[in-house]
Amino acid sequence: MSDPVLKVENLTKHYPVHRGILRRQIGSVQAMTDVSFEVARGETLAVVGESGCGKSTMGRTVLRLIEPTSGRISLEGQNVTDMPRPELREMRRRMQIIFQDPYGSLNPRMTVRETLAEPLLLHGVTDRAGLDDRIDEVLSLSGLSSFHAERYPHEFSGGQRQRVGIARALATRPGLIVCDEPVSALDVSLQAQIVNLLQKLQRDFGLAYVFISHDLSVVRHIADRVAVMYLGRFVEQAPVETLFSRPLHPYTRSLIKRVPLPDPTRIRDETPARGDVPSALSPPSGCAFHPRCPMATDLCKEVRPESRAIGETFVACHHAEQQLEARVVAPVERKTLARRLAVLEKAGKIAQTPTNTKNHKAGNTR
Ligand code: ADP
Ligand code: MG
């Protein structure tokens, strides 16, 4: 990739765990290990994975809101990994974050004007004379009006509050925004509005996004590339269409199979990943996914698979080629699928096929 906005190499964050009055370190939470990726101008890299997989740790460490244990972060060609605080503050202008819960991240005692003025003045984006104009401008870009500036966070609806969060991130003219589950707390129609707004802003300003989400249907809509995170590691990274049409890691497959899609040719898999995510305090040996993986062999228990390239995909699985071979017999799969569909439909387990969608739609009309 030529001149990525963000380049992350082998980034690792292990939180030490202490116990006793001497605060002896008894272990560490391996929240993120050896994560590498790049994001270009105008590009969205989505990071997906179940809760506790290290997504937020990754997002915050990239911005150095959390200090990395090791690894390297470059923003717009500058190494920010060891950058001292005064210089880092200047770089902070170029990298911003939007949180899932804007209520929690906005100061309840500050009006929107005060919330927006703070970063603008701190980073010298504008002087006092230009302040009101810039505030009006970012409010308008975020789909709000000038009169919203005098209001407090509690006076907004959830969707509007997220717009305030976006306005604050946008204010300093960043090149990169980390979006940490920005629409996860909103209902579906608001989700679409906020996602569309983020996409428009990306087009207008060439923003690079790291878009963290556990919702694959949102990711499919907004991402250019997707990284799948499991117990602190990227297990698969691919362009969005490749990832959804040809997932090579069993964990990716289990995540995709769990997406509830209103598509009659898709049926929910009976065996998504078994059990819960193990503790990051003592991840399983070998491939950390092996205790939940339907394909696991002795090799997986003993040897951690390195990430390797297969086509445009980077994948860390000993058995990734088998997934590729499975694709070759796709026509047979389709026939089997049709048979299974017919059976399920007869049994009343699925609601709709192309022949009876009319009823389904009528049932949904409010
Ligand atoms: P996600 O955003 O994917 O849900 P997190 O990054 O929040 O994941 O958490 C990853 C792992 O790190 C979890 O096991 C979590 O309990 C642990 N963790 C997060 N923050 C801390 C912290 N400050 N100290 C110790 N462990 C932490
Ligand atoms: Mg999180």
CSV table of C-alpha atoms and ligand atoms in Angstrom, one decimal:
chain,number,residue,atom,x,y,z
A,1,MET,CA,0.0,0.0,0.0
A,2,SER,CA,1.5,3.4,-0.9
A,3,ASP,CA,1.6,5.9,1.9
A,4,PRO,CA,-0.9,4.4,4.3
A,5,VAL,CA,-2.5,6.9,6.7
A,6,LEU,CA,-2.1,4.3,9.5
A,7,LYS,CA,0.5,1.6,9.7
A,8,VAL,CA,0.6,-0.8,12.6
A,9,GLU,CA,3.3,-3.4,13.0
A,10,ASN,CA,3.3,-6.3,15.6
A,11,LEU,CA,1.3,-4.2,18.0
A,12,THR,CA,0.9,-5.9,21.4
A,13,LYS,CA,-0.8,-5.0,24.6
A,14,HIS,CA,-0.7,-7.3,27.6
A,15,TYR,CA,-2.2,-5.8,30.8
A,16,PRO,CA,-0.3,-6.9,33.9
A,17,VAL,CA,-2.3,-8.6,36.6
A,18,HIS,CA,-1.1,-8.0,40.2
A,19,ARG,CA,-2.1,-9.6,43.5
A,20,GLY,CA,-1.4,-9.3,47.2
A,21,ILE,CA,-0.2,-6.4,49.3
A,22,LEU,CA,3.2,-6.4,47.5
A,23,ARG,CA,1.3,-6.1,44.2
A,24,ARG,CA,3.3,-9.0,42.8
A,25,GLN,CA,2.6,-9.5,39.1
A,26,ILE,CA,1.0,-12.9,38.8
A,27,GLY,CA,0.3,-12.9,35.1
A,28,SER,CA,-1.0,-10.8,32.2
A,29,VAL,CA,-4.2,-10.4,30.2
A,30,GLN,CA,-3.1,-10.9,26.6
A,31,ALA,CA,-5.6,-8.5,25.2
A,32,MET,CA,-3.8,-7.9,21.9
A,33,THR,CA,-0.8,-9.8,20.4
A,34,ASP,CA,1.2,-9.1,17.2
A,35,VAL,CA,-1.4,-7.2,15.3
A,36,SER,CA,-0.3,-5.7,12.0
A,37,PHE,CA,-2.3,-3.8,9.4
A,38,GLU,CA,-2.5,-0.7,7.2
A,39,VAL,CA,-5.3,1.7,6.4
A,40,ALA,CA,-5.2,4.0,3.3
A,41,ARG,CA,-6.7,7.4,2.8
A,42,GLY,CA,-10.4,7.1,2.2
A,43,GLU,CA,-10.4,3.5,3.2
A,44,THR,CA,-12.4,1.6,6.0
A,45,LEU,CA,-10.8,-1.3,7.7
A,46,ALA,CA,-13.4,-3.1,9.8
A,47,VAL,CA,-12.3,-5.1,12.9
A,48,VAL,CA,-14.8,-7.7,14.0
A,49,GLY,CA,-14.9,-10.3,16.7
A,50,GLU,CA,-16.9,-11.3,19.8
A,51,SER,CA,-16.9,-9.3,23.0
A,52,GLY,CA,-13.6,-9.5,24.8
A,53,CYS,CA,-11.5,-10.3,21.8
A,54,GLY,CA,-9.4,-7.1,22.1
A,55,LYS,CA,-11.0,-4.8,19.6
A,56,SER,CA,-11.3,-1.8,21.9
A,57,THR,CA,-7.8,-2.3,23.3
A,58,MET,CA,-6.6,-2.3,19.7
A,59,GLY,CA,-8.5,0.9,18.8
A,60,ARG,CA,-7.3,2.8,21.9
A,61,THR,CA,-3.7,1.6,21.6
A,62,VAL,CA,-3.4,2.7,18.0
A,63,LEU,CA,-4.3,6.3,19.3
A,64,ARG,CA,-2.0,5.8,22.3
A,65,LEU,CA,-4.8,6.4,24.6
A,66,ILE,CA,-3.4,3.1,26.0
A,67,GLU,CA,0.4,2.6,25.9
A,68,PRO,CA,1.4,-0.5,23.8
A,69,THR,CA,3.5,-3.3,25.4
A,70,SER,CA,5.5,-3.5,22.1
A,71,GLY,CA,5.1,-2.9,18.4
A,72,ARG,CA,5.1,0.1,16.2
A,73,ILE,CA,2.4,2.6,15.1
A,74,SER,CA,2.9,5.2,12.2
A,75,LEU,CA,0.4,7.8,11.4
A,76,GLU,CA,0.8,9.6,8.1
A,77,GLY,CA,4.4,8.4,7.9
A,78,GLN,CA,5.4,9.5,11.4
A,79,ASN,CA,6.4,7.0,14.0
A,80,VAL,CA,4.2,7.8,17.0
A,81,THR,CA,5.0,4.8,19.1
A,82,ASP,CA,7.5,6.5,21.4
A,83,MET,CA,6.6,10.1,20.5
A,84,PRO,CA,6.8,12.3,23.6
A,85,ARG,CA,3.6,13.8,24.9
A,86,PRO,CA,3.9,17.4,23.5
A,87,GLU,CA,4.5,16.1,20.0
A,88,LEU,CA,1.9,13.5,20.4
A,89,ARG,CA,-0.6,16.2,21.2
A,90,GLU,CA,0.0,17.7,17.8
A,91,MET,CA,-0.5,14.3,16.2
A,92,ARG,CA,-3.7,13.8,18.2
A,93,ARG,CA,-5.3,16.4,16.1
A,94,ARG,CA,-4.9,14.1,13.1
A,95,MET,CA,-6.4,11.0,14.9
A,96,GLN,CA,-9.7,10.9,16.6
A,97,ILE,CA,-12.1,8.4,18.1
A,98,ILE,CA,-15.9,7.9,18.2
A,99,PHE,CA,-17.3,5.7,21.0
A,100,GLN,CA,-20.3,3.5,21.2
A,101,ASP,CA,-21.8,5.5,24.0
A,102,PRO,CA,-21.5,9.2,23.3
A,103,TYR,CA,-23.3,9.9,26.5
A,104,GLY,CA,-20.5,8.4,28.5
A,105,SER,CA,-17.8,10.2,26.5
A,106,LEU,CA,-19.5,13.7,26.5
A,107,ASN,CA,-19.1,15.9,29.5
A,108,PRO,CA,-22.7,16.3,30.8
A,109,ARG,CA,-22.0,19.8,32.2
A,110,MET,CA,-20.6,21.2,28.9
A,111,THR,CA,-22.8,22.6,26.1
A,112,VAL,CA,-22.1,21.3,22.6
A,113,ARG,CA,-20.4,24.6,21.9
A,114,GLU,CA,-18.0,24.1,24.8
A,115,THR,CA,-17.4,20.5,23.9
A,116,LEU,CA,-16.5,21.5,20.3
A,117,ALA,CA,-14.5,24.6,21.2
A,118,GLU,CA,-12.1,22.7,23.5
A,119,PRO,CA,-10.3,20.6,20.8
A,120,LEU,CA,-10.5,23.5,18.3
A,121,LEU,CA,-8.7,25.9,20.6
A,122,LEU,CA,-6.4,23.3,22.1
A,123,HIS,CA,-5.1,22.3,18.7
A,124,GLY,CA,-5.1,25.7,17.2
A,125,VAL,CA,-7.4,24.7,14.4
A,126,THR,CA,-9.0,28.1,14.6
A,127,ASP,CA,-8.6,31.3,16.7
A,128,ARG,CA,-11.4,32.8,18.8
A,129,ALA,CA,-12.6,34.9,15.9
A,130,GLY,CA,-13.1,31.9,13.7
A,131,LEU,CA,-14.5,29.7,16.4
A,132,ASP,CA,-18.2,30.2,15.9
A,133,ASP,CA,-18.0,29.6,12.2
A,134,ARG,CA,-16.0,26.4,12.5
A,135,ILE,CA,-18.5,25.2,15.2
A,136,ASP,CA,-21.4,25.9,12.8
A,137,GLU,CA,-19.6,24.2,10.1
A,138,VAL,CA,-18.9,20.9,11.9
A,139,LEU,CA,-22.5,20.9,13.3
A,140,SER,CA,-23.9,21.2,9.8
A,141,LEU,CA,-21.5,18.5,8.5
A,142,SER,CA,-22.8,16.2,11.2
A,143,GLY,CA,-26.4,16.8,10.4
A,144,LEU,CA,-27.1,19.2,13.3
A,145,SER,CA,-28.0,22.9,13.4
A,146,SER,CA,-26.4,26.0,14.9
A,147,PHE,CA,-29.0,26.1,17.7
A,148,HIS,CA,-27.9,22.7,18.9
A,149,ALA,CA,-24.6,24.3,20.1
A,150,GLU,CA,-26.3,25.8,23.2
A,151,ARG,CA,-27.7,22.5,24.3
A,152,TYR,CA,-26.4,19.9,26.8
A,153,PRO,CA,-25.9,16.2,26.0
A,154,HIS,CA,-29.0,15.1,28.0
A,155,GLU,CA,-31.2,17.2,25.7
A,156,PHE,CA,-30.4,15.1,22.7
A,157,SER,CA,-31.7,11.7,21.4
A,158,GLY,CA,-29.3,8.8,21.1
A,159,GLY,CA,-28.8,9.4,17.4
A,160,GLN,CA,-28.2,13.1,17.8
A,161,ARG,CA,-25.8,12.5,20.6
A,162,GLN,CA,-23.8,10.3,18.3
A,163,ARG,CA,-23.8,13.1,15.8
A,164,VAL,CA,-22.3,15.4,18.5
A,165,GLY,CA,-19.6,12.7,19.0
A,166,ILE,CA,-18.9,12.7,15.2
A,167,ALA,CA,-18.8,16.6,15.2
A,168,ARG,CA,-16.3,16.5,18.0
A,169,ALA,CA,-14.1,14.0,16.1
A,170,LEU,CA,-14.4,15.9,12.9
A,171,ALA,CA,-13.6,19.3,14.4
A,172,THR,CA,-9.8,19.1,14.3
A,173,ARG,CA,-9.8,17.9,10.6
A,174,PRO,CA,-8.4,14.4,11.3
A,175,GLY,CA,-7.0,12.0,8.8
A,176,LEU,CA,-8.0,8.9,10.8
A,177,ILE,CA,-11.0,8.2,12.9
A,178,VAL,CA,-11.3,5.0,15.1
A,179,CYS,CA,-15.0,4.2,15.3
A,180,ASP,CA,-15.5,1.8,18.3
A,181,GLU,CA,-18.9,0.3,17.9
A,182,PRO,CA,-20.4,3.7,16.9
A,183,VAL,CA,-23.8,2.4,16.0
A,184,SER,CA,-24.1,-0.6,18.3
A,185,ALA,CA,-26.3,1.2,20.9
A,186,LEU,CA,-28.7,2.6,18.3
A,187,ASP,CA,-31.8,1.0,16.7
A,188,VAL,CA,-31.6,-0.1,13.1
A,189,SER,CA,-33.0,3.0,11.3
A,190,LEU,CA,-30.7,5.3,13.3
A,191,GLN,CA,-27.8,2.9,12.6
A,192,ALA,CA,-28.4,3.3,8.9
A,193,GLN,CA,-28.4,7.2,9.2
A,194,ILE,CA,-25.2,7.3,11.1
A,195,VAL,CA,-23.4,4.8,8.9
A,196,ASN,CA,-24.5,6.8,5.8
A,197,LEU,CA,-23.2,10.0,7.5
A,198,LEU,CA,-19.9,8.4,8.2
A,199,GLN,CA,-19.6,7.2,4.6
A,200,LYS,CA,-20.4,10.7,3.2
A,201,LEU,CA,-17.8,12.3,5.5
A,202,GLN,CA,-15.3,9.7,4.4
A,203,ARG,CA,-15.9,10.5,0.7
A,204,ASP,CA,-15.8,14.3,1.3
A,205,PHE,CA,-12.7,14.4,3.4
A,206,GLY,CA,-10.8,11.2,2.4
A,207,LEU,CA,-11.0,10.0,6.0
A,208,ALA,CA,-9.4,6.6,6.9
A,209,TYR,CA,-11.6,4.6,9.3
A,210,VAL,CA,-10.8,1.8,11.7
A,211,PHE,CA,-14.4,0.6,12.2
A,212,ILE,CA,-14.8,-1.7,15.2
A,213,SER,CA,-18.0,-3.7,15.3
A,214,HIS,CA,-19.4,-7.1,16.3
A,215,ASP,CA,-22.2,-6.6,13.8
A,216,LEU,CA,-21.3,-8.2,10.5
A,217,SER,CA,-24.2,-6.8,8.5
A,218,VAL,CA,-23.0,-3.2,9.3
A,219,VAL,CA,-19.5,-4.2,8.5
A,220,ARG,CA,-20.4,-5.7,5.1
A,221,HIS,CA,-22.1,-2.4,4.3
A,222,ILE,CA,-19.3,0.0,5.3
A,223,ALA,CA,-16.0,-1.9,5.1
A,224,ASP,CA,-13.4,-2.1,2.3
A,225,ARG,CA,-11.4,-4.6,4.1
A,226,VAL,CA,-12.1,-6.7,7.2
A,227,ALA,CA,-9.9,-8.0,10.0
A,228,VAL,CA,-11.3,-10.8,12.2
A,229,MET,CA,-9.9,-10.7,15.7
A,230,TYR,CA,-9.9,-13.7,18.0
A,231,LEU,CA,-8.4,-13.6,21.5
A,232,GLY,CA,-6.2,-10.7,20.7
A,233,ARG,CA,-4.9,-11.8,17.3
A,234,PHE,CA,-6.0,-11.1,13.8
A,235,VAL,CA,-6.9,-14.5,12.4
A,236,GLU,CA,-8.1,-13.4,9.0
A,237,GLN,CA,-7.8,-10.2,6.9
A,238,ALA,CA,-9.3,-9.8,3.5
A,239,PRO,CA,-11.2,-7.4,1.2
A,240,VAL,CA,-14.8,-7.4,2.3
A,241,GLU,CA,-16.3,-9.3,-0.6
A,242,THR,CA,-13.6,-12.0,-0.4
A,243,LEU,CA,-14.2,-12.4,3.3
A,244,PHE,CA,-17.9,-12.9,3.0
A,245,SER,CA,-17.9,-15.0,-0.1
A,246,ARG,CA,-14.8,-17.1,0.7
A,247,PRO,CA,-14.1,-17.0,4.5
A,248,LEU,CA,-11.0,-19.2,5.1
A,249,HIS,CA,-10.8,-19.2,8.9
A,250,PRO,CA,-13.3,-21.4,10.8
A,251,TYR,CA,-13.9,-18.6,13.3
A,252,THR,CA,-14.8,-16.2,10.4
A,253,ARG,CA,-17.2,-18.8,9.1
A,254,SER,CA,-18.8,-19.2,12.5
A,255,LEU,CA,-19.3,-15.4,12.8
A,256,ILE,CA,-20.8,-15.1,9.3
A,257,LYS,CA,-23.1,-18.1,9.9
A,258,ARG,CA,-24.5,-16.3,12.9
A,259,VAL,CA,-25.6,-13.2,11.0
A,260,PRO,CA,-29.4,-13.3,10.8
A,261,LEU,CA,-30.0,-12.4,7.1
A,262,PRO,CA,-33.5,-12.0,5.6
A,263,ASP,CA,-32.2,-14.1,2.7
A,264,PRO,CA,-34.1,-17.4,1.9
A,265,THR,CA,-31.0,-19.0,0.4
A,266,ARG,CA,-29.2,-18.8,3.7
A,267,ILE,CA,-30.0,-20.9,6.7
A,268,ARG,CA,-28.6,-20.6,10.1
A,269,ASP,CA,-25.9,-23.1,10.8
A,270,GLU,CA,-26.7,-25.6,13.5
A,271,THR,CA,-23.1,-25.6,14.8
A,272,PRO,CA,-21.7,-22.1,15.2
A,273,ALA,CA,-18.5,-21.9,17.3
A,274,ARG,CA,-19.1,-23.9,20.4
A,275,GLY,CA,-18.9,-22.4,23.9
A,276,ASP,CA,-17.6,-19.0,25.0
A,277,VAL,CA,-14.4,-17.1,24.3
A,278,PRO,CA,-11.7,-18.5,26.7
A,279,SER,CA,-9.9,-16.2,29.1
A,280,ALA,CA,-7.2,-13.9,27.7
A,281,LEU,CA,-5.3,-14.5,31.0
A,282,SER,CA,-4.3,-18.0,29.8
A,283,PRO,CA,-5.2,-18.5,26.1
A,284,PRO,CA,-5.3,-22.1,24.8
A,285,SER,CA,-2.1,-23.6,23.4
A,286,GLY,CA,-1.4,-23.8,19.7
A,287,CYS,CA,-4.3,-22.1,17.8
A,288,ALA,CA,-6.3,-20.3,20.4
A,289,PHE,CA,-9.5,-21.2,18.6
A,290,HIS,CA,-8.9,-25.0,18.7
A,291,PRO,CA,-11.2,-25.8,21.7
A,292,ARG,CA,-14.1,-24.3,19.7
A,293,CYS,CA,-13.1,-25.4,16.2
A,294,PRO,CA,-14.9,-28.1,14.3
A,295,MET,CA,-11.8,-28.8,12.2
A,296,ALA,CA,-9.2,-28.9,15.1
A,297,THR,CA,-6.5,-31.6,14.9
A,298,ASP,CA,-3.6,-32.4,17.2
A,299,LEU,CA,-1.5,-30.0,15.1
A,300,CYS,CA,-3.9,-27.2,16.1
A,301,LYS,CA,-3.6,-28.0,19.8
A,302,GLU,CA,0.2,-27.9,19.6
A,303,VAL,CA,1.4,-25.4,17.0
A,304,ARG,CA,0.1,-21.8,16.6
A,305,PRO,CA,-0.6,-21.2,12.9
A,306,GLU,CA,1.3,-18.2,11.4
A,307,SER,CA,-0.6,-15.8,9.3
A,308,ARG,CA,0.0,-16.5,5.6
A,309,ALA,CA,-1.3,-15.2,2.3
A,310,ILE,CA,-3.8,-17.2,0.2
A,311,GLY,CA,-4.8,-15.0,-2.7
A,312,GLU,CA,-5.8,-11.6,-1.3
A,313,THR,CA,-6.5,-13.1,2.2
A,314,PHE,CA,-4.2,-13.3,5.1
A,315,VAL,CA,-5.2,-16.2,7.3
A,316,ALA,CA,-3.8,-18.0,10.4
A,317,CYS,CA,-5.2,-21.5,10.2
A,318,HIS,CA,-3.5,-24.8,9.5
A,319,HIS,CA,-6.5,-26.0,7.5
A,320,ALA,CA,-7.3,-23.0,5.4
A,321,GLU,CA,-6.7,-24.8,2.2
A,322,GLN,CA,-9.5,-27.3,3.0
A,323,GLN,CA,-11.9,-24.4,3.1
A,324,LEU,CA,-10.7,-23.5,-0.4
A,325,GLU,CA,-11.3,-27.0,-1.7
A,326,ALA,CA,-14.8,-27.0,-0.2
A,327,ARG,CA,-15.5,-24.1,-2.5
A,328,VAL,CA,-14.7,-26.2,-5.6
A,329,VAL,CA,-17.8,-28.4,-4.9
A,330,ALA,CA,-20.0,-25.4,-4.5
A,331,PRO,CA,-22.6,-26.6,-7.1
A,332,VAL,CA,-23.2,-29.8,-5.1
A,333,GLU,CA,-23.5,-27.6,-2.0
A,334,ARG,CA,-26.2,-25.6,-3.7
A,335,LYS,CA,-28.2,-28.7,-4.5
A,336,THR,CA,-27.9,-29.9,-1.0
A,337,LEU,CA,-28.9,-26.5,0.2
A,338,ALA,CA,-32.0,-26.5,-1.9
A,339,ARG,CA,-33.0,-29.9,-0.5
A,340,ARG,CA,-32.4,-28.7,3.1
A,341,LEU,CA,-34.5,-25.6,2.4
A,342,ALA,CA,-37.4,-27.6,1.1
A,343,VAL,CA,-37.3,-29.8,4.2
A,344,LEU,CA,-37.1,-26.9,6.6
A,345,GLU,CA,-39.8,-25.0,4.8
A,346,LYS,CA,-42.1,-28.0,5.0
A,347,ALA,CA,-41.4,-28.3,8.7
A,348,GLY,CA,-42.3,-24.6,9.1
A,349,LYS,CA,-38.8,-23.8,10.4
A,350,ILE,CA,-38.2,-21.0,7.9
A,351,ALA,CA,-40.5,-18.3,7.0
A,352,GLN,CA,-39.9,-17.4,3.4
A,353,THR,CA,-38.9,-18.6,0.0
A,354,PRO,CA,-39.1,-16.5,-3.2
A,355,THR,CA,-42.6,-18.0,-3.8
A,356,ASN,CA,-44.2,-17.0,-0.5
A,357,THR,CA,-42.4,-13.7,0.2
A,358,LYS,CA,-45.6,-11.9,-0.5
A,359,ASN,CA,-47.2,-13.3,2.7
A,360,HIS,CA,-44.1,-12.5,4.6
A,361,LYS,CA,-44.1,-8.9,3.5
A,362,ALA,CA,-47.8,-8.4,4.2
A,363,GLY,CA,-47.2,-9.8,7.7
A,364,ASN,CA,-44.5,-7.2,8.2
A,365,THR,CA,-46.6,-4.2,7.2
A,366,ARG,CA,-47.3,-1.9,10.0
B,1,ADP,P1,-13.5,-6.0,23.0
B,1,ADP,O1,-13.5,-4.5,22.8
B,1,ADP,O2,-13.3,-6.8,21.8
B,1,ADP,O3,-14.7,-6.4,23.8
B,1,ADP,P2,-11.4,-5.4,25.0
B,1,ADP,O4,-10.3,-4.8,24.3
B,1,ADP,O5,-12.4,-4.5,25.7
B,1,ADP,O6,-12.3,-6.3,24.0
B,1,ADP,O7,-10.9,-6.5,26.0
B,1,ADP,C1,-9.9,-7.5,25.7
B,1,ADP,C2,-9.5,-8.2,26.9
B,1,ADP,O8,-8.7,-7.4,27.7
B,1,ADP,C3,-10.6,-8.7,27.8
B,1,ADP,O9,-10.2,-10.0,28.3
B,1,ADP,C4,-10.7,-7.7,28.8
B,1,ADP,O10,-11.2,-8.2,30.0
B,1,ADP,C5,-9.2,-7.3,29.0
B,1,ADP,N1,-9.0,-5.9,29.5
B,1,ADP,C6,-9.5,-4.8,28.9
B,1,ADP,N2,-9.1,-3.6,29.5
B,1,ADP,C7,-8.4,-4.1,30.6
B,1,ADP,C8,-7.6,-3.4,31.6
B,1,ADP,N3,-7.6,-2.1,31.7
B,1,ADP,N4,-6.9,-4.2,32.5
B,1,ADP,C9,-6.9,-5.6,32.4
B,1,ADP,N5,-7.6,-6.2,31.4
B,1,ADP,C10,-8.3,-5.5,30.5
B,2,MG,MG,-15.1,-3.1,23.0
